[in-house]
C-alpha angles and dihedrals in degrees: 000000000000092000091046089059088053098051097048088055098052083054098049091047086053094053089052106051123111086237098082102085120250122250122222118209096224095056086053117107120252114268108162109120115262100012126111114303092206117109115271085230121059117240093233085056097100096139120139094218094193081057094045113100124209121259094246119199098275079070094055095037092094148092121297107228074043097049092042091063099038091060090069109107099014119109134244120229127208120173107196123212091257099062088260109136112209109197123189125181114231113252096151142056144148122197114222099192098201132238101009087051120095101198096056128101086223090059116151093011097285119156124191143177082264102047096028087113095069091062090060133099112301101272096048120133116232105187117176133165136244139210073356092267103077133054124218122194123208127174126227118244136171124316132042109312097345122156149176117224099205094212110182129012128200097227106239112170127011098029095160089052091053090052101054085042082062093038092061093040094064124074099210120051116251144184124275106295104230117233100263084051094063102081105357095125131045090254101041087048093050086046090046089045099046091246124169139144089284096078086057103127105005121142117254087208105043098036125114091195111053130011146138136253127179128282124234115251103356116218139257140248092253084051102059117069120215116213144131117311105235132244105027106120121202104350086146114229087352086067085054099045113105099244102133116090139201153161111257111243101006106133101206081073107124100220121006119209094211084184097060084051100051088055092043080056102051090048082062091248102149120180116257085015 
């Protein structure tokens, strides 16, 4: 009896050291019944966060079409109040060039108290809200009035909390949300995200609350298809240019142009080629 007692203690010594990892609830696997049976993580998501710097300002201070392409690939940060981090990898954008562009809400050079944001320093959030119901989120670049729409985002990290932020979000109740249904439109990402007016003008490189850090192999030209932003209505040529921007064959995209990608495939353009 003496050396089971022993025994039992050394195990119990070895269940309490600071050595066993701990686990973090969001990174579990879901096991409500019922509920998604997918990992709350994403198995592309293989980013050392404590290694992941964050994207500084000399990373916005560019051109828009330039900076709309260049957020593919990078993740969204959102630090939730209690203490949660969502992360999203960026699949979708559209470039809104500023005053020469019809279908922005900076045309002609107008600013206003709503789009202000988009005459800030590159980085700056501009968040506004449609049907006044959604929120949308763009980010400043470079040029007068010039912003980036970010349009879809691949969940990555938190995807439970994202769910019951959509699920709030929604009036009626509704079944489980998959995973590619979380952010794959400009309102869904900014409910799963815990977006609202309150991020307008906020700092992409000073905020505790919401930030970005670089992506893992970014992807190539062949990679990023070039179509028609979405919802513009009649803007004239500016509803025909090629501003909206995406990762071939990613399925969190929002809207596909299976077109586009024939004729990027005849060319001989492959993804990952």
């Amino acid at each position: 009896m003496p050396r089971k007692r022993k025994l039992l203690a050394q195990l119990s010594a070895l269940q309490n050291t600071s050595s066993f990892p701990q686990i973090n609830g969001v990174e579990q696997l879901n096991t409500t019944p019922g509920a998604d049976p997918s990992p709350k993580s994403s198995k592309y998501f293989a980013i050392e966060k404590k290694n992941s710097p964050q994207l500084q300002e000399d990373f916005f201070n560019q051109p828009c079409v330039s900076l709309a392409k260049s957020f593919l690939g990078q993740i969204l940060v959102r630090k939730l109040p209690d203490g949660r981090e969502l992360w999203g990898r960026i699949v979708e954008t559209e470039a809104y060039l500023g005053g020469e562009d019809e279908a922005s809400h900076s045309k002609g050079g107008k600013q206003t108290q709503r789009n202000a944001a988009m005459f800030m320093k590159p980085g700056t959030l501009y968040v506004y809200q449609i049907y006044g119901i959604y929120f949308c989120m763009n980010v400043s670049s470079q040029g007068e009035g010039a912003a980036v729409l970010l349009r879809s985002l691949e969940p990555l990290q938190g995807l439970d909390a994202m769910r019951e932020l959509r699920r709030a979000s929604r009036k009626a109740p509704s079944r489980l949300l998959k995973n590619w249904q979380l952010c794959n439109g400009p309102s869904k990402l900014c409910q799963a995200f815990g977006i609202d007016k309150a991020f307008d003008q906020r700092d992409l490189t000073q905020d505790d609350a919401i930030w970005m850090v670089p992506g893992q192999d970014p992807p190539g030209e062949q990679d990023v298809v070039a179509t028609t932003r979405i919802g513009i209505g009649n803007r004239g040529e500016w509803a025909q240019k090629p501003l909206r921007f995406y990762l071939r064959g990613n399925r969190f995209v929002s809207v596909v142009d299976k077109k586009v990608e024939r004729e990027m495939a005849a060319k001989g353009h492959s993804p990952g080629s």
